[in-house]
XYZ file of C-alpha atoms in Angstrom:
761
model
C -5.158 14.746 -40.715
C -7.827 12.028 -40.550
C -7.827 8.952 -38.333
C -7.415 5.650 -40.207
C -9.832 3.910 -37.821
C -12.766 6.337 -37.449
C -12.027 8.735 -40.357
C -12.435 11.656 -37.940
C -10.443 14.880 -37.866
C -7.912 15.616 -35.125
C -8.646 18.348 -32.611
C -5.923 20.242 -30.775
C -8.064 21.026 -27.725
C -9.452 17.523 -27.298
C -6.968 15.152 -25.598
C -8.725 12.049 -26.985
C -8.561 13.395 -30.589
C -4.793 13.901 -30.666
C -3.142 11.883 -33.444
C -0.117 9.602 -33.692
C 1.613 8.104 -36.725
C 2.556 4.429 -37.055
C 6.172 3.761 -38.075
C 5.093 0.662 -40.001
C 2.104 1.651 -42.180
C 2.611 5.476 -41.969
C -1.095 5.916 -41.086
C -2.470 8.404 -38.536
C -4.716 7.381 -35.652
C -6.484 9.051 -32.744
C -4.816 8.070 -29.490
C -8.252 6.944 -28.232
C -8.681 4.637 -31.269
C -5.236 3.153 -30.648
C -5.923 2.732 -26.896
C -2.971 4.989 -26.016
C -2.993 6.881 -22.713
C -2.846 10.662 -23.023
C -0.030 10.728 -20.447
C 2.070 8.464 -22.685
C 1.264 10.660 -25.678
C 2.454 13.796 -23.856
C 5.737 12.077 -22.968
C 6.169 10.490 -26.393
C 9.546 12.144 -27.036
C 10.993 10.739 -23.850
C 9.505 7.319 -24.578
C 10.735 7.367 -28.167
C 14.311 7.834 -27.026
C 14.022 4.672 -24.904
C 12.879 2.550 -27.849
C 9.138 3.119 -27.514
C 6.843 2.030 -30.358
C 3.052 2.172 -30.617
C 1.094 -1.042 -30.996
C -0.535 -0.359 -34.366
C -3.963 -1.944 -34.792
C -3.887 -1.493 -38.571
C -0.666 -3.309 -39.570
C 0.429 -6.654 -38.194
C 4.058 -6.083 -39.264
C 4.454 -3.228 -36.855
C 2.778 -5.263 -34.141
C 5.136 -8.202 -34.546
C 8.141 -5.901 -34.534
C 6.883 -4.270 -31.361
C 6.186 -7.634 -29.760
C 9.649 -9.000 -30.488
C 11.286 -5.935 -28.974
C 9.029 -5.993 -25.896
C 7.621 -2.528 -26.274
C 7.076 0.085 -23.674
C 3.352 -0.565 -23.771
C 3.920 -4.216 -22.860
C 6.217 -3.198 -20.052
C 3.549 -0.903 -18.686
C 1.068 -3.764 -19.056
C 3.382 -6.020 -17.043
C 3.833 -3.379 -14.364
C 0.075 -3.317 -13.742
C -0.051 -7.076 -13.302
C 3.178 -7.030 -11.276
C 1.403 -4.965 -8.598
C -0.754 -7.993 -7.881
C 2.158 -10.403 -7.384
C 3.416 -11.408 -3.964
C 4.867 -8.678 -1.697
C 8.341 -10.214 -1.686
C 8.700 -10.272 -5.449
C 7.593 -6.632 -5.575
C 10.111 -5.416 -3.041
C 13.050 -7.388 -4.475
C 13.367 -5.035 -7.425
C 12.804 -1.788 -5.583
C 15.208 0.756 -7.019
C 17.326 3.270 -5.182
C 15.702 6.019 -7.250
C 12.162 5.299 -6.095
C 12.755 4.995 -2.349
C 10.953 7.677 -0.396
C 12.462 10.198 1.976
C 11.001 10.095 5.450
C 9.996 13.434 6.930
C 11.689 12.440 10.174
C 15.124 12.157 8.560
C 17.820 14.778 8.883
C 18.145 16.484 5.483
C 21.803 17.313 6.179
C 22.512 13.579 6.415
C 20.852 13.071 3.045
C 22.909 15.876 1.457
C 26.135 14.492 2.934
C 25.240 11.070 1.601
C 24.891 12.207 -2.033
C 28.560 11.448 -2.982
C 28.216 7.973 -1.483
C 24.967 7.409 -3.396
C 26.641 8.396 -6.646
C 29.474 5.979 -5.937
C 27.043 3.158 -5.134
C 25.268 3.670 -8.464
C 28.260 1.886 -10.005
C 27.493 -1.221 -7.923
C 24.902 -3.975 -7.761
C 24.040 -6.556 -5.097
C 23.351 -10.103 -6.303
C 21.557 -12.683 -4.148
C 21.091 -16.418 -4.604
C 24.500 -17.583 -5.924
C 25.703 -20.604 -3.943
C 28.584 -20.129 -1.514
C 30.779 -22.844 -3.036
C 30.717 -21.221 -6.499
C 33.375 -18.762 -7.629
C 31.756 -15.314 -7.678
C 33.853 -13.874 -10.529
C 33.178 -16.838 -12.798
C 29.454 -16.836 -11.990
C 29.063 -13.091 -12.640
C 30.787 -13.416 -16.020
C 28.527 -16.353 -16.881
C 25.494 -14.311 -15.854
C 26.542 -11.448 -18.136
C 26.960 -13.902 -21.013
C 23.450 -15.240 -20.426
C 22.150 -11.660 -20.457
C 24.039 -11.108 -23.724
C 25.673 -7.890 -22.472
C 29.263 -6.664 -22.514
C 30.095 -4.736 -19.342
C 33.353 -3.911 -17.595
C 33.612 -5.243 -14.020
C 36.111 -3.706 -11.616
C 35.747 -6.212 -8.762
C 33.263 -8.491 -7.012
C 33.253 -9.965 -3.503
C 31.024 -11.597 -0.873
C 29.362 -9.514 1.842
C 29.290 -10.383 5.548
C 30.376 -13.478 7.449
C 29.798 -17.040 6.342
C 26.534 -18.618 7.467
C 24.141 -21.382 6.439
C 22.643 -19.233 3.683
C 24.762 -18.100 0.704
C 26.097 -14.570 1.152
C 25.229 -11.767 -1.228
C 27.785 -10.653 -3.824
C 28.657 -7.010 -4.428
C 29.677 -6.239 -8.008
C 31.493 -2.961 -8.716
C 31.508 -1.807 -12.355
C 33.980 0.602 -13.932
C 31.253 3.127 -14.709
C 27.635 3.889 -13.917
C 26.383 3.083 -17.440
C 27.610 -0.518 -17.201
C 25.910 -0.922 -13.820
C 22.597 0.436 -15.134
C 22.820 -1.761 -18.251
C 23.433 -4.879 -16.176
C 20.563 -4.221 -13.748
C 18.022 -3.232 -16.395
C 18.810 -6.258 -18.558
C 18.511 -8.568 -15.572
C 15.220 -7.076 -14.334
C 13.786 -7.171 -17.841
C 14.504 -10.894 -18.211
C 13.596 -11.644 -14.591
C 9.992 -10.738 -15.444
C 9.963 -13.729 -17.764
C 11.136 -15.908 -14.832
C 14.367 -17.007 -16.480
C 16.261 -16.605 -13.195
C 14.206 -18.289 -10.455
C 16.780 -18.337 -7.642
C 18.877 -15.235 -8.420
C 17.831 -11.612 -8.071
C 19.585 -8.253 -8.214
C 19.198 -5.127 -6.103
C 20.682 -1.664 -6.172
C 23.540 -1.029 -3.759
C 21.786 1.141 -1.169
C 23.072 3.414 1.576
C 21.889 3.169 5.185
C 19.290 5.906 4.717
C 18.020 4.303 1.527
C 17.733 0.949 3.300
C 15.749 2.624 6.057
C 13.464 4.180 3.452
C 13.086 0.816 1.763
C 11.896 -0.720 5.036
C 9.250 1.992 5.264
C 8.120 1.191 1.719
C 7.845 -2.497 2.594
C 5.843 -1.661 5.716
C 3.460 0.499 3.672
C 3.009 -2.327 1.149
C 2.309 -4.789 3.956
C -0.283 -2.475 5.524
C -1.880 -1.835 2.138
C -2.051 -5.515 1.288
C -3.500 -6.368 4.713
C -6.378 -3.956 4.102
C -7.382 -5.463 0.749
C -9.129 -8.653 -0.245
C -8.413 -9.891 -3.774
C -11.001 -11.971 -5.618
C -11.011 -13.321 -9.171
C -14.149 -14.413 -10.992
C -14.168 -16.355 -14.258
C -16.490 -18.446 -16.395
C -13.861 -21.137 -16.905
C -15.730 -23.363 -19.401
C -14.421 -26.668 -17.996
C -12.130 -26.442 -14.985
C -10.471 -29.769 -15.726
C -9.430 -28.568 -19.190
C -8.044 -25.251 -17.883
C -6.689 -26.261 -14.466
C -3.099 -25.432 -15.492
C -4.046 -21.866 -16.472
C -6.068 -21.380 -13.275
C -3.128 -22.771 -11.263
C -0.693 -20.315 -12.877
C -3.091 -17.423 -12.328
C -3.287 -18.315 -8.624
C 0.521 -18.589 -8.521
C 1.116 -15.142 -10.029
C -1.748 -13.085 -8.544
C -2.221 -14.857 -5.170
C -5.921 -13.962 -4.780
C -7.605 -14.861 -1.512
C -10.673 -16.219 -3.347
C -11.235 -17.559 -6.881
C -14.868 -17.939 -7.975
C -15.594 -20.087 -11.039
C -18.750 -20.772 -13.037
C -19.474 -23.367 -15.744
C -16.867 -25.700 -14.260
C -18.292 -28.901 -15.818
C -17.155 -30.656 -12.619
C -19.174 -33.806 -11.950
C -19.253 -36.137 -8.956
C -16.822 -38.583 -10.587
C -14.082 -35.921 -10.708
C -11.898 -36.121 -7.604
C -10.890 -32.966 -5.710
C -7.272 -33.907 -6.274
C -7.638 -33.555 -10.043
C -8.338 -29.833 -9.605
C -6.230 -29.268 -6.487
C -4.269 -26.031 -5.952
C -1.799 -25.816 -3.064
C -2.798 -23.587 -0.133
C -6.448 -23.393 -1.246
C -9.602 -25.136 -0.076
C -11.809 -26.310 -2.933
C -15.583 -25.847 -2.662
C -17.794 -27.267 -5.381
C -21.367 -27.517 -6.623
C -21.321 -30.404 -9.070
C -22.925 -30.515 -12.481
C -24.820 -33.476 -13.905
C -22.854 -33.245 -17.148
C -19.274 -32.589 -18.252
C -20.604 -30.284 -20.965
C -22.466 -27.647 -18.949
C -23.166 -26.273 -15.491
C -21.377 -26.425 -12.172
C -19.783 -23.764 -9.976
C -16.803 -23.841 -7.626
C -14.587 -21.695 -5.423
C -10.973 -21.748 -4.248
C -10.492 -20.161 -0.813
C -7.072 -19.605 0.752
C -6.435 -21.692 3.854
C -5.731 -18.491 5.807
C -9.441 -17.576 5.557
C -11.831 -19.232 7.975
C -15.053 -20.441 6.353
C -17.988 -20.519 8.742
C -20.892 -21.674 6.564
C -21.296 -23.375 3.188
C -24.542 -23.749 1.230
C -24.704 -25.771 -1.998
C -27.689 -26.288 -4.279
C -28.891 -29.882 -4.540
C -28.021 -31.942 -7.596
C -31.662 -32.293 -8.746
C -32.095 -28.527 -9.135
C -31.504 -27.978 -12.835
C -32.491 -24.337 -13.314
C -29.227 -22.921 -12.005
C -26.196 -23.933 -9.958
C -25.254 -21.942 -6.882
C -22.654 -22.043 -4.135
C -22.581 -19.716 -1.130
C -20.100 -19.532 1.737
C -19.309 -17.085 4.511
C -15.951 -15.675 5.576
C -16.105 -13.573 8.727
C -19.197 -11.376 8.133
C -18.916 -11.361 4.355
C -20.986 -13.766 2.292
C -19.703 -14.867 -1.121
C -21.745 -16.630 -3.778
C -21.263 -17.832 -7.335
C -24.045 -18.726 -9.781
C -24.352 -20.230 -13.234
C -27.536 -20.103 -15.338
C -27.506 -22.264 -18.452
C -28.706 -20.476 -21.640
C -30.745 -23.563 -22.545
C -33.037 -22.999 -19.555
C -35.950 -20.583 -19.324
C -34.893 -17.061 -18.254
C -38.202 -16.218 -16.559
C -38.139 -19.348 -14.397
C -34.529 -18.648 -13.505
C -35.276 -15.056 -12.432
C -38.199 -16.264 -10.322
C -36.046 -18.844 -8.539
C -33.209 -16.330 -8.224
C -35.514 -13.892 -6.427
C -36.770 -16.642 -4.111
C -33.178 -17.631 -3.331
C -32.276 -14.044 -2.387
C -35.280 -14.071 -0.050
C -34.122 -17.298 1.587
C -30.534 -16.276 2.321
C -31.646 -13.184 4.302
C -29.095 -10.608 3.188
C -29.756 -8.501 6.286
C -27.683 -10.998 8.294
C -24.562 -10.110 6.277
C -22.832 -6.750 6.418
C -21.190 -7.528 3.054
C -22.519 -9.633 0.194
C -20.695 -10.401 -3.075
C -22.341 -12.469 -5.803
C -20.575 -13.398 -9.042
C -21.841 -15.497 -11.886
C -22.768 -16.070 -15.487
C -26.464 -15.143 -15.696
C -26.651 -15.381 -19.514
C -28.776 -12.227 -19.584
C -27.172 -9.547 -21.753
C -27.278 -6.163 -20.001
C -26.011 -4.426 -23.148
C -29.255 -5.305 -24.917
C -32.702 -4.046 -23.943
C -35.067 -6.854 -22.955
C -37.764 -7.793 -20.467
C -35.321 -10.133 -18.701
C -32.865 -7.263 -18.235
C -35.550 -5.040 -16.682
C -36.754 -7.848 -14.397
C -33.204 -8.591 -13.265
C -32.464 -4.939 -12.444
C -35.770 -4.720 -10.560
C -34.875 -7.757 -8.450
C -31.432 -6.584 -7.370
C -32.783 -3.081 -6.733
C -35.424 -4.552 -4.430
C -32.680 -6.134 -2.306
C -30.586 -2.927 -2.395
C -27.855 -4.545 -4.466
C -25.956 -3.178 -7.455
C -24.313 -4.731 -10.500
C -20.884 -3.067 -10.815
C -19.410 -4.769 -13.907
C -19.979 -2.366 -16.820
C -17.743 -3.519 -19.690
C -18.453 -6.555 -21.929
C -17.402 -9.890 -20.448
C -17.689 -12.037 -23.578
C -16.333 -10.697 -26.863
C -16.294 -12.430 -30.231
C -15.898 -11.118 -33.770
C -19.640 -10.586 -34.144
C -20.973 -10.168 -30.581
C -20.174 -8.233 -27.430
C -22.212 -9.087 -24.372
C -22.278 -8.376 -20.658
C -23.508 -11.634 -19.128
C -21.067 -12.106 -16.211
C -22.236 -10.023 -13.249
C -20.617 -8.769 -10.047
C -23.496 -8.030 -7.660
C -22.802 -6.537 -4.238
C -23.844 -4.170 -1.478
C -20.220 -3.237 -0.697
C -19.281 0.397 -1.351
C -15.465 0.214 -1.310
C -15.008 -2.231 -4.180
C -13.281 -2.114 -7.568
C -13.383 -4.396 -10.620
C -11.008 -4.705 -13.561
C -10.714 -6.977 -16.570
C -7.543 -9.111 -16.450
C -6.727 -8.989 -20.150
C -3.392 -10.759 -19.665
C -5.151 -13.796 -18.135
C -7.355 -14.954 -20.992
C -8.395 -18.523 -20.107
C -11.782 -19.024 -21.788
C -13.793 -16.842 -24.178
C -15.134 -15.024 -21.093
C -13.092 -12.292 -19.431
C -11.344 -12.859 -16.106
C -12.571 -10.232 -13.636
C -10.395 -8.976 -10.794
C -12.271 -7.707 -7.715
C -10.633 -5.751 -4.901
C -12.367 -4.962 -1.611
C -10.672 -2.110 0.214
C -11.295 -3.114 3.783
C -9.641 -5.279 6.401
C -10.398 -8.979 6.099
C -8.956 -10.827 9.128
C -7.198 -14.086 8.252
C -7.915 -16.087 11.377
C -7.468 -19.614 10.104
C -3.674 -19.692 9.760
C -2.585 -22.887 11.512
C 0.794 -23.765 12.970
C 2.486 -27.087 13.629
C 5.547 -28.146 15.601
C 8.116 -29.631 13.277
C 11.687 -30.787 13.792
C 14.509 -29.191 11.859
C 16.171 -32.354 10.509
C 18.756 -30.369 8.534
C 21.066 -30.316 11.553
C 20.473 -33.936 12.543
C 23.612 -36.046 12.910
C 23.089 -39.688 13.856
C 26.444 -40.094 15.606
C 25.926 -36.973 17.741
C 22.398 -38.087 18.609
C 23.613 -41.464 19.903
C 26.289 -39.746 21.995
C 23.683 -37.439 23.557
C 21.418 -40.410 24.179
C 24.202 -42.408 25.900
C 25.046 -39.496 28.206
C 21.408 -39.109 29.327
C 20.337 -39.920 32.886
C 19.076 -43.529 32.791
C 19.189 -44.089 36.545
C 15.383 -43.660 37.055
C 14.772 -46.615 34.700
C 16.328 -48.904 37.339
C 15.554 -46.944 40.491
C 11.803 -46.728 39.871
C 9.439 -49.662 40.210
C 6.449 -47.977 38.561
C 6.318 -48.747 34.820
C 4.813 -45.354 34.035
C 7.778 -43.519 35.558
C 10.232 -45.779 33.721
C 8.460 -45.106 30.399
C 8.526 -41.387 31.112
C 12.297 -41.581 31.632
C 12.824 -43.473 28.344
C 10.628 -41.159 26.262
C 11.968 -37.929 27.755
C 15.609 -38.985 27.228
C 14.994 -39.717 23.539
C 13.068 -36.472 22.991
C 15.578 -34.386 24.965
C 18.443 -35.751 22.877
C 16.515 -34.932 19.706
C 15.713 -31.418 20.931
C 19.392 -30.677 21.495
C 20.291 -31.574 17.898
C 17.139 -30.810 15.900
C 14.736 -28.801 18.065
C 11.032 -28.469 17.423
C 10.013 -25.332 15.543
C 6.607 -23.739 15.278
C 5.953 -23.240 11.565
C 2.958 -22.178 9.547
C 1.217 -24.868 7.523
C 0.882 -22.458 4.591
C 2.301 -23.971 1.401
C 3.774 -22.153 -1.551
C 2.161 -22.563 -4.939
C 4.709 -23.941 -7.366
C 4.904 -23.421 -11.094
C 3.920 -26.588 -12.951
C 7.093 -28.123 -14.356
C 5.956 -28.381 -17.955
C 4.780 -24.745 -18.155
C 8.085 -23.478 -19.521
C 9.300 -20.191 -21.019
C 8.097 -21.113 -24.522
C 4.548 -21.658 -23.264
C 4.636 -18.405 -21.310
C 5.664 -16.470 -24.415
C 2.991 -18.131 -26.551
C 0.356 -17.419 -23.906
C 1.477 -13.802 -23.802
C 1.232 -13.536 -27.597
C -2.225 -15.135 -27.519
C -3.485 -12.520 -25.053
C -2.012 -9.640 -27.074
C -3.592 -10.945 -30.269
C -6.976 -11.181 -28.564
C -6.723 -7.563 -27.394
C -5.745 -6.484 -30.893
C -8.658 -8.382 -32.466
C -11.032 -7.027 -29.840
C -10.168 -3.415 -30.644
C -9.846 -3.747 -34.451
C -12.596 -6.370 -34.993
C -10.956 -7.291 -38.310
C -11.441 -10.806 -39.701
C -7.751 -11.512 -40.228
C -6.947 -10.402 -36.654
C -9.552 -12.772 -35.242
C -8.242 -15.553 -37.474
C -4.659 -14.911 -36.321
C -5.757 -14.920 -32.659
C -7.694 -18.207 -33.004
C -4.738 -19.823 -34.774
C -2.333 -18.902 -31.958
C -4.919 -19.844 -29.309
C -5.310 -23.320 -30.785
C -1.537 -23.600 -31.075
C -1.198 -22.720 -27.367
C -3.790 -25.319 -26.311
C -2.110 -28.002 -28.441
C 1.373 -27.145 -27.172
C 0.224 -27.152 -23.534
C -1.322 -30.597 -23.955
C 1.741 -31.923 -25.805
C 4.249 -30.587 -23.253
C 2.215 -31.976 -20.380
C 2.071 -35.401 -22.047
C 5.786 -35.345 -22.908
C 6.739 -34.281 -19.364
C 4.943 -37.209 -17.711
C 6.146 -39.692 -20.336
C 9.703 -38.541 -19.675
C 9.230 -38.809 -15.894
C 7.898 -42.349 -16.229
C 10.784 -43.328 -18.506
C 13.416 -41.805 -16.189
C 11.986 -43.497 -13.086
C 11.209 -46.906 -14.581
C 13.951 -48.478 -12.434
C 12.991 -46.570 -9.270
C 9.643 -47.835 -7.973
C 9.341 -45.117 -5.319
C 9.751 -42.230 -7.765
C 7.639 -44.046 -10.354
C 4.752 -44.407 -7.899
C 5.075 -40.750 -6.925
C 4.854 -39.735 -10.594
C 1.837 -41.958 -11.223
C 0.055 -40.595 -8.159
C 0.575 -37.033 -9.419
C -1.133 -38.051 -12.684
C -4.039 -40.212 -11.539
C -4.580 -38.334 -8.231
C -5.939 -41.270 -6.265
C -5.433 -39.783 -2.830
C -7.174 -36.669 -1.599
C -4.891 -33.800 -0.570
C -7.470 -31.360 0.702
C -8.132 -30.870 4.409
C -11.448 -31.655 6.095
C -13.286 -28.320 6.245
C -16.798 -29.498 7.152
C -18.388 -32.694 8.450
C -22.060 -33.563 8.778
C -22.883 -35.263 12.091
C -26.467 -36.557 12.119
C -27.763 -33.675 9.997
C -25.731 -30.948 11.758
C -22.785 -29.540 9.793
C -19.682 -28.573 11.798
C -16.965 -26.229 10.513
C -14.787 -25.702 13.594
C -11.750 -28.033 13.543
C -11.737 -28.624 17.329
C -15.447 -29.433 17.316
C -14.965 -31.826 14.381
C -12.120 -33.598 16.228
C -14.197 -34.014 19.419
C -17.219 -35.337 17.541
C -15.096 -37.782 15.550
C -13.505 -39.032 18.785
C -16.920 -39.608 20.385
C -18.210 -41.286 17.224
C -15.300 -43.741 17.011
C -15.530 -44.599 20.738
C -19.279 -45.195 20.553
C -18.826 -47.242 17.364
C -16.557 -49.698 19.217
C -19.139 -50.072 21.994
C -21.905 -50.574 19.449
C -19.916 -53.243 17.593
C -19.169 -55.058 20.872
C -22.844 -55.036 21.888
C -23.932 -56.373 18.490
C -21.611 -59.397 18.579
C -23.663 -62.565 18.981
C -22.422 -64.844 21.755
C -21.835 -68.439 20.664
C -23.181 -70.690 23.452
C -22.484 -73.965 21.643
C -19.432 -74.651 23.808
C -21.423 -74.626 27.082
C -22.314 -78.299 26.610
C -18.747 -79.234 25.604
C -16.448 -77.494 28.096
C -12.691 -77.784 27.849
C -11.119 -79.605 30.760
C -8.306 -77.291 31.823
C -7.109 -79.744 34.473
C -5.163 -81.565 31.762
C -3.393 -78.360 30.616
C -0.792 -76.139 32.179
C -2.431 -72.761 32.825
C -0.853 -69.544 31.554
C -0.693 -67.784 34.903
C 2.297 -65.546 34.135
C 4.244 -64.265 31.154
C 7.920 -65.080 30.716
C 10.580 -62.400 30.762
C 12.394 -61.730 27.492
C 16.008 -60.973 26.650
C 17.643 -58.378 24.398
C 18.015 -60.697 21.397
C 14.315 -61.548 21.467
C 13.303 -57.862 21.543
C 15.918 -56.923 18.909
C 14.379 -59.383 16.461
C 10.930 -57.860 17.013
C 12.154 -54.267 16.609
C 14.122 -54.912 13.433
C 11.103 -56.618 11.820
C 8.830 -53.635 12.402
C 7.688 -51.860 9.243
C 8.935 -48.310 8.943
C 6.291 -45.614 9.301
C 6.447 -41.847 9.210
C 5.211 -41.097 12.698
C 3.819 -42.515 15.922
C 1.903 -41.154 18.876
C 5.105 -40.390 20.837
C 6.609 -38.515 17.821
C 9.394 -41.132 17.582
C 9.564 -42.764 14.170
C 10.260 -46.488 13.855
C 13.304 -45.772 11.699
C 14.832 -43.568 14.428
C 13.870 -46.143 17.055
C 15.717 -48.897 15.160
C 18.847 -46.769 14.770
C 18.959 -45.988 18.491
C 18.053 -49.492 19.697
C 21.626 -50.491 20.619
C 21.727 -47.583 23.088
C 18.306 -48.063 24.671
C 18.028 -51.874 24.390
C 18.728 -52.661 28.066
C 16.377 -49.934 29.315
C 13.582 -51.005 26.951
C 13.875 -54.701 27.877
C 13.842 -53.765 31.563
C 10.571 -51.827 31.093
C 8.943 -54.653 29.092
C 9.884 -57.275 31.698
C 8.661 -55.025 34.507
C 5.332 -54.582 32.693
C 4.664 -58.283 31.994
C 5.813 -59.267 35.496
C 3.627 -56.769 37.380
C 0.745 -56.887 34.885
C 0.765 -53.100 34.508
C 0.449 -51.650 31.012
C 2.065 -48.164 30.878
C -0.549 -45.403 30.617
C 1.501 -43.390 28.135
C 1.523 -46.302 25.712
C -2.287 -46.439 25.736
C -2.556 -43.065 24.002
C -2.889 -43.113 20.221
C -3.408 -40.563 17.468
C -6.567 -41.320 15.484
C -6.796 -40.101 11.879
C -10.225 -40.121 10.177
C -9.743 -41.455 6.637
C -12.607 -41.226 4.102
C -14.087 -44.506 2.865
C -16.173 -42.687 0.240
C -14.743 -40.027 -2.088
C -15.882 -36.414 -1.638
C -18.199 -37.256 1.263
C -18.708 -35.049 4.317
C -20.778 -37.539 6.347
C -19.150 -38.758 9.551
C -20.218 -42.369 8.917
C -18.162 -42.417 5.695
C -14.875 -42.166 7.624
C -12.859 -44.923 9.281
C -10.262 -44.497 12.063
C -6.543 -45.110 11.563
C -4.658 -45.465 14.869
C -1.030 -44.448 15.340
C 0.376 -46.048 18.494
C 3.738 -45.481 20.232
C 6.572 -47.644 18.914
C 7.269 -49.227 22.306
C 3.602 -50.217 22.643
C 3.862 -52.175 19.396
C 6.917 -54.028 20.744
C 5.211 -54.927 24.045
C 2.072 -55.994 22.186
C 4.061 -58.391 19.966
C 5.909 -59.846 22.998
C 2.626 -60.678 24.757
C 0.942 -61.877 21.551
C 3.716 -64.345 20.742
C 3.576 -65.895 24.221
C -0.226 -66.246 24.077
C -0.066 -67.722 20.577
C 2.615 -70.184 21.669
C 0.480 -71.309 24.628
C -2.669 -71.871 22.527
C -0.748 -73.712 19.833
C 1.200 -75.922 22.226
C -1.945 -77.113 24.039
C -4.074 -77.361 20.915
C -6.677 -74.873 22.189
C -7.414 -73.273 18.844
C -10.287 -74.652 16.754
């Protein structure tokens, strides 16, 4: 038998020359020509019984049939990508059959547990169904959505009622029905049809113990690996949705991008991804150049170097995490290769690689290593001189007529692996997955104290506040002690109802709303068609792939447009939601954190150091402004005769009604320096009114301004977009609520005095 692809004979002793027959076109192929693993070929009988079909390169009919039935090859493909998804999603579908047996366990216990295991195979545990829903009705509805007909014996909730919905145990009449239900659910769960519901096997105690060991092993394995993705994105703004979804599914620590086409007029918010810092080296044009990097917030960046905008030979961005230096480069094909290589060698000299134990450089060099040339030899000589190696071996840009290796992964790291992510085809360059098998400490995880407002009850809060000890507010004469009593009583009452919790600031990446199941399926088909065209190199396969690719791009743009048009139409009568929708489109406000600030030519990366320097800068700025104010001496010759006016020697005490009017006219804000919002302050005013008025009158009578009310939180807000210079930030002060009230009381009395005696000019 001869192979339809290479016309070669089959050989029994050669595993790569074994042949298979397509069910569609009845042609024979070598398993190597059809890209079939030898292990799958050996087990073909077992796979055939489970509905396995080969993906035939020769006939498109067979391919479409295989695609519609979600073949075994696709499932294997998904399993490889599934290993890169978050740890939780991997452990949710761990089966009872693949849990390990610990060597420390008593084997007699395992043997005695076999009957119980067999009984539990008829059951399934379902999580995520709300407590107020009827379990029997919901399970039947779930089976209808799965399009399966199974016989259910009983179903019931597990455990005692709590805040979270309890799991449901479903017992089927036989084991086959249970297996059918779980397999159908897991198969469709991969396509993310069920976002909040997931199904597990019903496990015994020993199996649960084994499962914990598996989870611990996965955690330890993940902690010892650093995942990086490199891609020539060919316009980040055009492909931000695909990059966002790739970050959502694979959760890499670092994403390196070349040919971003990001210019200075593109705001960071337009290419923002939750939980990632965005580093950029801008291009001068939206049609070429530019490099960028996304770095998870959990990684602490110590140094960033960016090429200046006037350097046109190549774009480069370098940053350091721990003792590992990462860099990304783009060399435009329109620029001279020899000049680029000369500047590249000089740049490697400047960065002093000896200072870094690990160095990883990714980029599009536009020098084809699959073709012999002087530029190739010069490039290999340069990296060899610096004891570096280029580890990407397969082509990174494939078209119908060309195959080139122009995207390089250059490193001095030994324990490193690279793979092509064929299922994440974003541009006409391949996405490259890089895995470093060593511990990378994540030292930049930050925590904040946040109240749990879920348990807050306004009536209970007021009762707690009334029962607080208010005696010191009248016993003490010192304003500072009276303020301390007021503030502590409010905070203590809050802590009893909604206590402060220490939570991580890490945010979850969310699927974009318009990227629905239809788009996911079309994207999946697009990637499969590219792989088929890549291996067959037939004109009609390339044409079919380009047609579906263009259809995917058009559909993505149309769905995105329709989604926002619908949101605007739905919220046209709700100004708050409308403004929120518009802000998500135009991205006027920066969401990214301050990672570096330049103070007089010195760049700071440490957050505490940045805060201290900003504080000193704002304080000195006030002094500088005060010293630069010109004194107007024109009134020296025309003094005001105060003998004809009543002097404002003291301030008048105020009553509750006067203070109530001031408080109720305050504009609501999210926070203040004493962590008491204005909205909460207004709602509790009727309880604290007498104590607050007593403190205000004590302050204006004694002339003592409470020290605690002098403290404010200062937020540096950028005046210039995408600037890291300290002079391009302005301070926003957040003062305590009570300070604002006292300030208005004094201001109104001063204003009244000046107006009454006509002292204002």
